[in-house]
Short mmCIF file of N, CA and C in Angstrom, two decimals:
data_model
loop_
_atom_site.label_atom_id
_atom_site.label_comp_id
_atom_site.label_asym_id
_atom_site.label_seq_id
_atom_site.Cartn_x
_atom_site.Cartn_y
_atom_site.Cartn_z
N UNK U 92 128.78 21.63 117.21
CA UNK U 92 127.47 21.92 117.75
C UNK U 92 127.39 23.38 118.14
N UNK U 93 126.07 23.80 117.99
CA UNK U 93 125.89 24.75 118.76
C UNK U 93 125.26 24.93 119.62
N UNK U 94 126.23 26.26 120.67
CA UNK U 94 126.14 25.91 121.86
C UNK U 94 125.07 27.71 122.40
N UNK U 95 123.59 27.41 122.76
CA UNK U 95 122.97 28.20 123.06
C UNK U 95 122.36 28.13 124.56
N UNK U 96 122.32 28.88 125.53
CA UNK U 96 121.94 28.95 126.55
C UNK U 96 121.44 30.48 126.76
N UNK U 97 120.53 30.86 127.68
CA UNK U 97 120.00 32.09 127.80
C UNK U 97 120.87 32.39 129.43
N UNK U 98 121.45 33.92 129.12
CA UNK U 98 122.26 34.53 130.35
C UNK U 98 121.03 35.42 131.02
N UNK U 99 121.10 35.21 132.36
CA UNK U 99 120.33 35.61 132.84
C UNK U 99 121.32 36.93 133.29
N UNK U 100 122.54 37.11 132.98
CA UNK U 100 123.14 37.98 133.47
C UNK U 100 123.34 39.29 132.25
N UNK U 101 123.13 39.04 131.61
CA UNK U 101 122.54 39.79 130.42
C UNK U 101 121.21 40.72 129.90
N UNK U 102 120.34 39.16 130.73
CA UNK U 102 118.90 39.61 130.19
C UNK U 102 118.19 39.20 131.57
N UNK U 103 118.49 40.52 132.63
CA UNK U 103 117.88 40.32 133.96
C UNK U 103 116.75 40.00 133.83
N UNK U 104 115.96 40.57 134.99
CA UNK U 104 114.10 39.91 134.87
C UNK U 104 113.99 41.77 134.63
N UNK U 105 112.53 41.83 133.84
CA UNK U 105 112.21 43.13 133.54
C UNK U 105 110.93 43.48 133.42
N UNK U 106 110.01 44.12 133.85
CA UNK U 106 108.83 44.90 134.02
C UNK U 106 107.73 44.35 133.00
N UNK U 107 107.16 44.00 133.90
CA UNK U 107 105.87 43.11 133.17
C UNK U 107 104.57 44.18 132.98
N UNK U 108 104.06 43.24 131.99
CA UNK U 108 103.12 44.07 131.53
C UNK U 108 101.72 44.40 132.59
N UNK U 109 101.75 43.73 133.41
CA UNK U 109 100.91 44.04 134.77
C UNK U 109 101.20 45.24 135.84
N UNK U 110 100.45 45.73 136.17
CA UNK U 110 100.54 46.78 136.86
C UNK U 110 100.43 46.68 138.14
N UNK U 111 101.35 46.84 139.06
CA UNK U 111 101.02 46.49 140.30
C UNK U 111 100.12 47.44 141.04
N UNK U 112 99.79 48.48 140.55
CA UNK U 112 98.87 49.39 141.18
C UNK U 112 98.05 49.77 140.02
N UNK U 113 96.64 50.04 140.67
CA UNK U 113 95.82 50.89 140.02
C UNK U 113 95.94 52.37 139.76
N UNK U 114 95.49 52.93 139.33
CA UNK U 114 95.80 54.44 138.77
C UNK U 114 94.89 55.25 140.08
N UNK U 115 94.08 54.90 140.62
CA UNK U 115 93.52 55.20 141.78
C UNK U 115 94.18 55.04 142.86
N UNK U 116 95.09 54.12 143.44
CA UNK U 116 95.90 53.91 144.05
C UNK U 116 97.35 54.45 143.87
N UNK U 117 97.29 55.12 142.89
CA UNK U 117 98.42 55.81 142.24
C UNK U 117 98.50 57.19 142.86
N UNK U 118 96.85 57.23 142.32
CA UNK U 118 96.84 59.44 142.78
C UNK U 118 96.43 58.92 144.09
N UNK U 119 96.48 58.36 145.23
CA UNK U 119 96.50 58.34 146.64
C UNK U 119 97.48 58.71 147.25
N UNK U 120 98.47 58.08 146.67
CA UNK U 120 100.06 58.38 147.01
C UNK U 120 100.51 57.02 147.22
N UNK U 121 99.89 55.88 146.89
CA UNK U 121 100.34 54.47 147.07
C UNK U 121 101.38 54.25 146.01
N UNK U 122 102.81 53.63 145.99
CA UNK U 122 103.82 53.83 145.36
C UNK U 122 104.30 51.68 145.36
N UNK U 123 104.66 50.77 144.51
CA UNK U 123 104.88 49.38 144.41
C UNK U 123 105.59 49.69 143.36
N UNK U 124 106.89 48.72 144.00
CA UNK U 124 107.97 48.09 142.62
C UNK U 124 106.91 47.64 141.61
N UNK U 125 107.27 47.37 140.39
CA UNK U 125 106.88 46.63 138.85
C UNK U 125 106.91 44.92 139.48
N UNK U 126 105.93 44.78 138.63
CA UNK U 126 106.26 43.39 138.71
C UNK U 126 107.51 42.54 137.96
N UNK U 127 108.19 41.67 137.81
CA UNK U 127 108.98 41.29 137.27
C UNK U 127 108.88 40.13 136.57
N UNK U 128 109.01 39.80 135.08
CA UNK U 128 108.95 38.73 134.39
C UNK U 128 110.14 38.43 133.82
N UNK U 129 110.40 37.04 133.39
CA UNK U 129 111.75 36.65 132.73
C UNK U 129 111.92 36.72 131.43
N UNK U 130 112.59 36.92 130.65
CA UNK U 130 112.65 36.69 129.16
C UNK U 130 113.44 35.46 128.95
N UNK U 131 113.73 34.57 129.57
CA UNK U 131 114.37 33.22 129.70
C UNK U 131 113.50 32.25 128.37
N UNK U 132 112.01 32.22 127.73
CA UNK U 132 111.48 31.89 127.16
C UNK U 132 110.81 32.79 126.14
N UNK U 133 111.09 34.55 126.47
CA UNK U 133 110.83 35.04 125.21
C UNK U 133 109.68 35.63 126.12
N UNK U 134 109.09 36.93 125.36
CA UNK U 134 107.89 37.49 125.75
C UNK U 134 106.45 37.01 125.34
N UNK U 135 105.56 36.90 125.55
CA UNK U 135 104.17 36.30 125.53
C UNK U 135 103.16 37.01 125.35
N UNK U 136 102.78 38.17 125.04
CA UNK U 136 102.15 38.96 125.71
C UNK U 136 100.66 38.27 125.83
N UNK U 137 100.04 38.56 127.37
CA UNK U 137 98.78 37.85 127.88
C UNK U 137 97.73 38.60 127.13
N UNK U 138 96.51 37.96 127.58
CA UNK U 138 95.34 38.93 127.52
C UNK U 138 95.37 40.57 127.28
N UNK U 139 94.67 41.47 127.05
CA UNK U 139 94.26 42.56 127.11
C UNK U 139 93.46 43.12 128.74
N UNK U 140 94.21 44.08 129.23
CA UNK U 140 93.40 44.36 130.12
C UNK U 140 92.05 45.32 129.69
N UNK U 141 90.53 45.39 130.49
CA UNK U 141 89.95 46.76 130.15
C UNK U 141 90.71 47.36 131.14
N UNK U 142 90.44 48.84 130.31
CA UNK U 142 90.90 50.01 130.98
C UNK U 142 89.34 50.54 131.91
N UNK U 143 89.92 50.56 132.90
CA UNK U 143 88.82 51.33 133.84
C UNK U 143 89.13 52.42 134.44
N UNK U 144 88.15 53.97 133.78
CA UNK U 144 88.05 55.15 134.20
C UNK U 144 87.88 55.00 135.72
N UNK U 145 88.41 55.78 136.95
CA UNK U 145 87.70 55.84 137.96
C UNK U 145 87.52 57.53 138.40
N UNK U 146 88.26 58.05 137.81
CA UNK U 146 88.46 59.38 137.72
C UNK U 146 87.23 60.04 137.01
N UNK U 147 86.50 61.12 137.55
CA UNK U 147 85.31 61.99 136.50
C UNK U 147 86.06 62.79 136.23
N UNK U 148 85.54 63.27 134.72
CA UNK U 148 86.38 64.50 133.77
C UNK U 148 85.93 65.40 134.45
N UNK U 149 86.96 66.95 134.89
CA UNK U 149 85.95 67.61 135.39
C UNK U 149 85.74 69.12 134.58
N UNK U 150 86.18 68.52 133.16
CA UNK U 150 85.51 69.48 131.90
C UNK U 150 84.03 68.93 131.60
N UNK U 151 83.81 67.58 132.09
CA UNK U 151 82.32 67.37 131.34
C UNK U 151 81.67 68.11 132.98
N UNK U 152 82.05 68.00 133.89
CA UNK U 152 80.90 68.34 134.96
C UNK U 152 80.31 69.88 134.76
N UNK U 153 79.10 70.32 135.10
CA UNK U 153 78.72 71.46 134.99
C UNK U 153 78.40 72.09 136.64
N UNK U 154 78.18 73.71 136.35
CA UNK U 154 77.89 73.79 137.83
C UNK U 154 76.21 73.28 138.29
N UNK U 155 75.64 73.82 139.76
CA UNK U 155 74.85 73.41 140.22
C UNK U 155 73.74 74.46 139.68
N UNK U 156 72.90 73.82 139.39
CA UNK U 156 71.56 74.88 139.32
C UNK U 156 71.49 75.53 140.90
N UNK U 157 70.92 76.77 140.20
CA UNK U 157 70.49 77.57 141.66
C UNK U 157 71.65 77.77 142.26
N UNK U 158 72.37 77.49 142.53
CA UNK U 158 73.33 77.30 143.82
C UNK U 158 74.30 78.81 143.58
N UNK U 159 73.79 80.01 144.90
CA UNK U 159 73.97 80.92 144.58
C UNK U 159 75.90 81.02 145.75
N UNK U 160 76.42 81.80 144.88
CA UNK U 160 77.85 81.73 145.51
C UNK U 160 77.81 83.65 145.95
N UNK U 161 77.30 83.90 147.16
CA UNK U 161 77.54 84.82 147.72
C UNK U 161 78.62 85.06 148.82
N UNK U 162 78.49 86.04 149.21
CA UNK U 162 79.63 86.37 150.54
C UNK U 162 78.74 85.97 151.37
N UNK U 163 77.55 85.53 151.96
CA UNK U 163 76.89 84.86 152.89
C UNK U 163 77.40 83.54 153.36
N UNK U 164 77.79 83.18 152.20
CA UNK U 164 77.91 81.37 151.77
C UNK U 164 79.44 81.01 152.03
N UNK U 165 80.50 82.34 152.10
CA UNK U 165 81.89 82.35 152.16
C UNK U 165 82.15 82.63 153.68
N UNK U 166 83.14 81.62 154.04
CA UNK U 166 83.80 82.22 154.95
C UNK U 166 84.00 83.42 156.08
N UNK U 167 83.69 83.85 156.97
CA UNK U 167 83.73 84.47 157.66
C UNK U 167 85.34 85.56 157.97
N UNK U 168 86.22 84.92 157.69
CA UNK U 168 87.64 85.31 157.76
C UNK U 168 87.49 85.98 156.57
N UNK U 169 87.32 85.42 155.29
CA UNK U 169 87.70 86.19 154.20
C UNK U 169 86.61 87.54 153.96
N UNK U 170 85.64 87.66 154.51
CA UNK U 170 85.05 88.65 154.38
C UNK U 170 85.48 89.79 155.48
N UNK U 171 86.48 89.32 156.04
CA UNK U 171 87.16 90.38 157.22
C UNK U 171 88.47 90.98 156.88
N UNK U 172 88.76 90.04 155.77
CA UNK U 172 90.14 90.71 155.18
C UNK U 172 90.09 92.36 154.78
N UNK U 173 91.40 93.09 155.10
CA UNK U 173 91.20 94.13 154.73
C UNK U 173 90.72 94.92 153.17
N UNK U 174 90.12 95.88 152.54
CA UNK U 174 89.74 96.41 151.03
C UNK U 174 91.08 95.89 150.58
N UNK U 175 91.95 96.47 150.85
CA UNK U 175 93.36 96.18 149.62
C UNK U 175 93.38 94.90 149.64
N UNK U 176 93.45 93.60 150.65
CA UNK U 176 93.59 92.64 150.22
C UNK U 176 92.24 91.83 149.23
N UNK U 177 91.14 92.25 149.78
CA UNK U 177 90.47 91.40 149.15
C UNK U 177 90.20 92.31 147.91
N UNK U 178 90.65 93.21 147.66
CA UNK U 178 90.74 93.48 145.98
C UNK U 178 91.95 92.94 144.89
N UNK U 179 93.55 92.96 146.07
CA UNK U 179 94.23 91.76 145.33
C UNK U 179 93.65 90.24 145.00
N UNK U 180 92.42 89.64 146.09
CA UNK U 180 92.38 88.48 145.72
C UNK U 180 90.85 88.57 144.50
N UNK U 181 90.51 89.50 144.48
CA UNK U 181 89.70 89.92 143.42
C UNK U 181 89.95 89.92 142.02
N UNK U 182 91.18 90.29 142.41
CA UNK U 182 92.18 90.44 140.67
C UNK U 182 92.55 89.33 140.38
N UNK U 183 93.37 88.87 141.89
CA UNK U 183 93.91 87.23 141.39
C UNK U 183 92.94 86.45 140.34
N UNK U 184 91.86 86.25 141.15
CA UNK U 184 90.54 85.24 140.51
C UNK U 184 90.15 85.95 139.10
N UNK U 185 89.97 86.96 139.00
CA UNK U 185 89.75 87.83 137.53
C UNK U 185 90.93 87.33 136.58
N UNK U 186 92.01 87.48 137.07
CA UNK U 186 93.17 86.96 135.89
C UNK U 186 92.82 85.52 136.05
N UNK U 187 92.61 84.54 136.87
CA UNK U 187 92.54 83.16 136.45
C UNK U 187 91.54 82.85 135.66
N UNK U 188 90.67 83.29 135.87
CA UNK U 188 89.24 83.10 135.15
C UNK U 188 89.27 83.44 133.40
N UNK U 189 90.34 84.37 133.56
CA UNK U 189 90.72 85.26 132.18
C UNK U 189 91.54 83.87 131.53
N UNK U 190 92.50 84.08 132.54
CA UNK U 190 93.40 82.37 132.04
C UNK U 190 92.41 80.97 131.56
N UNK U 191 91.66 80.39 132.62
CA UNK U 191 90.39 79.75 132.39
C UNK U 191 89.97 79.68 130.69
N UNK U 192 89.03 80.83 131.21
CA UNK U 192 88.05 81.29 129.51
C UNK U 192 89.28 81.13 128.67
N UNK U 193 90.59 81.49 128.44
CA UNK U 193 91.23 81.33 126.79
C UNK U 193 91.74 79.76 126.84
N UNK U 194 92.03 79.43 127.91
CA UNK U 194 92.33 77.72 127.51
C UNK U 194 90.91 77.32 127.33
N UNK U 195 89.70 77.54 127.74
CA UNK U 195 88.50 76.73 127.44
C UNK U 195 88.53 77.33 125.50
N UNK U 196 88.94 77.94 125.58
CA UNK U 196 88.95 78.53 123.85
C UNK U 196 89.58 77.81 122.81
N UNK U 197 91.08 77.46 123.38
CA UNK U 197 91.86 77.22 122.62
C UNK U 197 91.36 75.74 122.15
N UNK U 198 90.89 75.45 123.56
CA UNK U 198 90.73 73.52 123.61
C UNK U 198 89.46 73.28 122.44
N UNK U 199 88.69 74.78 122.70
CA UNK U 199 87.02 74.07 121.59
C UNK U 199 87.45 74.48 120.51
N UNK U 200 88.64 75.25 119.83
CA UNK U 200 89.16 75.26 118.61
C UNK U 200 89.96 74.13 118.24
N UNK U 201 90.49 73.94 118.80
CA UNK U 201 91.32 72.10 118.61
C UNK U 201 90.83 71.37 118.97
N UNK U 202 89.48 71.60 119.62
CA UNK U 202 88.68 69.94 119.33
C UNK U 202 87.93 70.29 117.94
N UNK U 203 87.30 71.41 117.33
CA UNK U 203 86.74 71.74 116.41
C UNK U 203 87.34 71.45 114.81
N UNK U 204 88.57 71.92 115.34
CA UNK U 204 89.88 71.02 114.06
C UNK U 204 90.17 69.73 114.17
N UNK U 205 90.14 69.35 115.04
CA UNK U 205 90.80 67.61 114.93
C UNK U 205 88.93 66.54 114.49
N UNK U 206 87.97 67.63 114.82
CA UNK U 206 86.92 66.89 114.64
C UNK U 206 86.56 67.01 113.21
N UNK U 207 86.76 68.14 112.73
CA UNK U 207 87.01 68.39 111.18
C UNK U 207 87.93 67.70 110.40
N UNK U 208 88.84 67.42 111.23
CA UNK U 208 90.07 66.55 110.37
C UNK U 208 89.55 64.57 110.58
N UNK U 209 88.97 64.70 111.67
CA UNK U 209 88.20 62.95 111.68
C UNK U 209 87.03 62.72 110.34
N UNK U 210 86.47 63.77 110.35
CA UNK U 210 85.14 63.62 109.48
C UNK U 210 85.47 63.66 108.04
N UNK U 211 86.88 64.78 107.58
CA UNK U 211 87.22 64.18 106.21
C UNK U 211 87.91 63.00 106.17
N UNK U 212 88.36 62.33 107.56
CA UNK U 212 88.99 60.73 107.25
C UNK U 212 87.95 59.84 107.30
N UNK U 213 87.09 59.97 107.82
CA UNK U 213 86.03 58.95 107.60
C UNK U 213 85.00 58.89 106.96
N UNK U 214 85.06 60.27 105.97
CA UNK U 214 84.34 60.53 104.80
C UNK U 214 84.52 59.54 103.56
#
């Protein structure tokens, strides 16, 4: 005869396809072990979950109409900083913005190619 039994010492319990946290509960800083399922009968896989966005993209958001960004509207401290500093933080923001604008570049050229490359596949 043969002789088959399943070792549980072999084939511990291991991470199920359920998520014990949401992805919202994730970027909070909320942290839960996996859930644990057996392979004692083999894997199953259940239902399909939907995926639910809770996060807004914040490449699709645009700014505010009107909404004027003066030194009126800023801070009181930072408009007291001394010329040299607030021309270092002048530059800072000039190089990020510089940084900014070429990744917004790179990204509408590689969405512009991969959208070119969808349209001859579904041509």
């Amino acid at each position: 005869t043969l002789f088959r039994s399943f070792q549980d010492d072999l084939y511990p319990d291991t991470a199920g396809p359920e998520a014990t946290l949401e992805a919202e509960e994730w970027f909070e800083g909320k942290n839960a072990d996996p859930s644990l399922i057996s392979l004692k009968h083999g894997y199953f896989p259940g239902k399909n979950r939907d995926l639910k966005v809770v996060k807004k993209n914040i490449l699709g958001s645009k700014p505010a109409v009107g909404k004027k960004n003066d030194l009126a509207s800023t801070p009181k401290k930072a408009v007291e900083l001394p010329r040299h500093q607030n021309e270092n933080k002048f530059d800072e923001i000039l190089k990020e913005i510089k940084l900014i604008k070429d990744t917004i570049s790179s990204q509408d050229k590689r969405i512009s190619k991969l959208e070119e490359q969808m349209s001859k596949i579904s041509a």
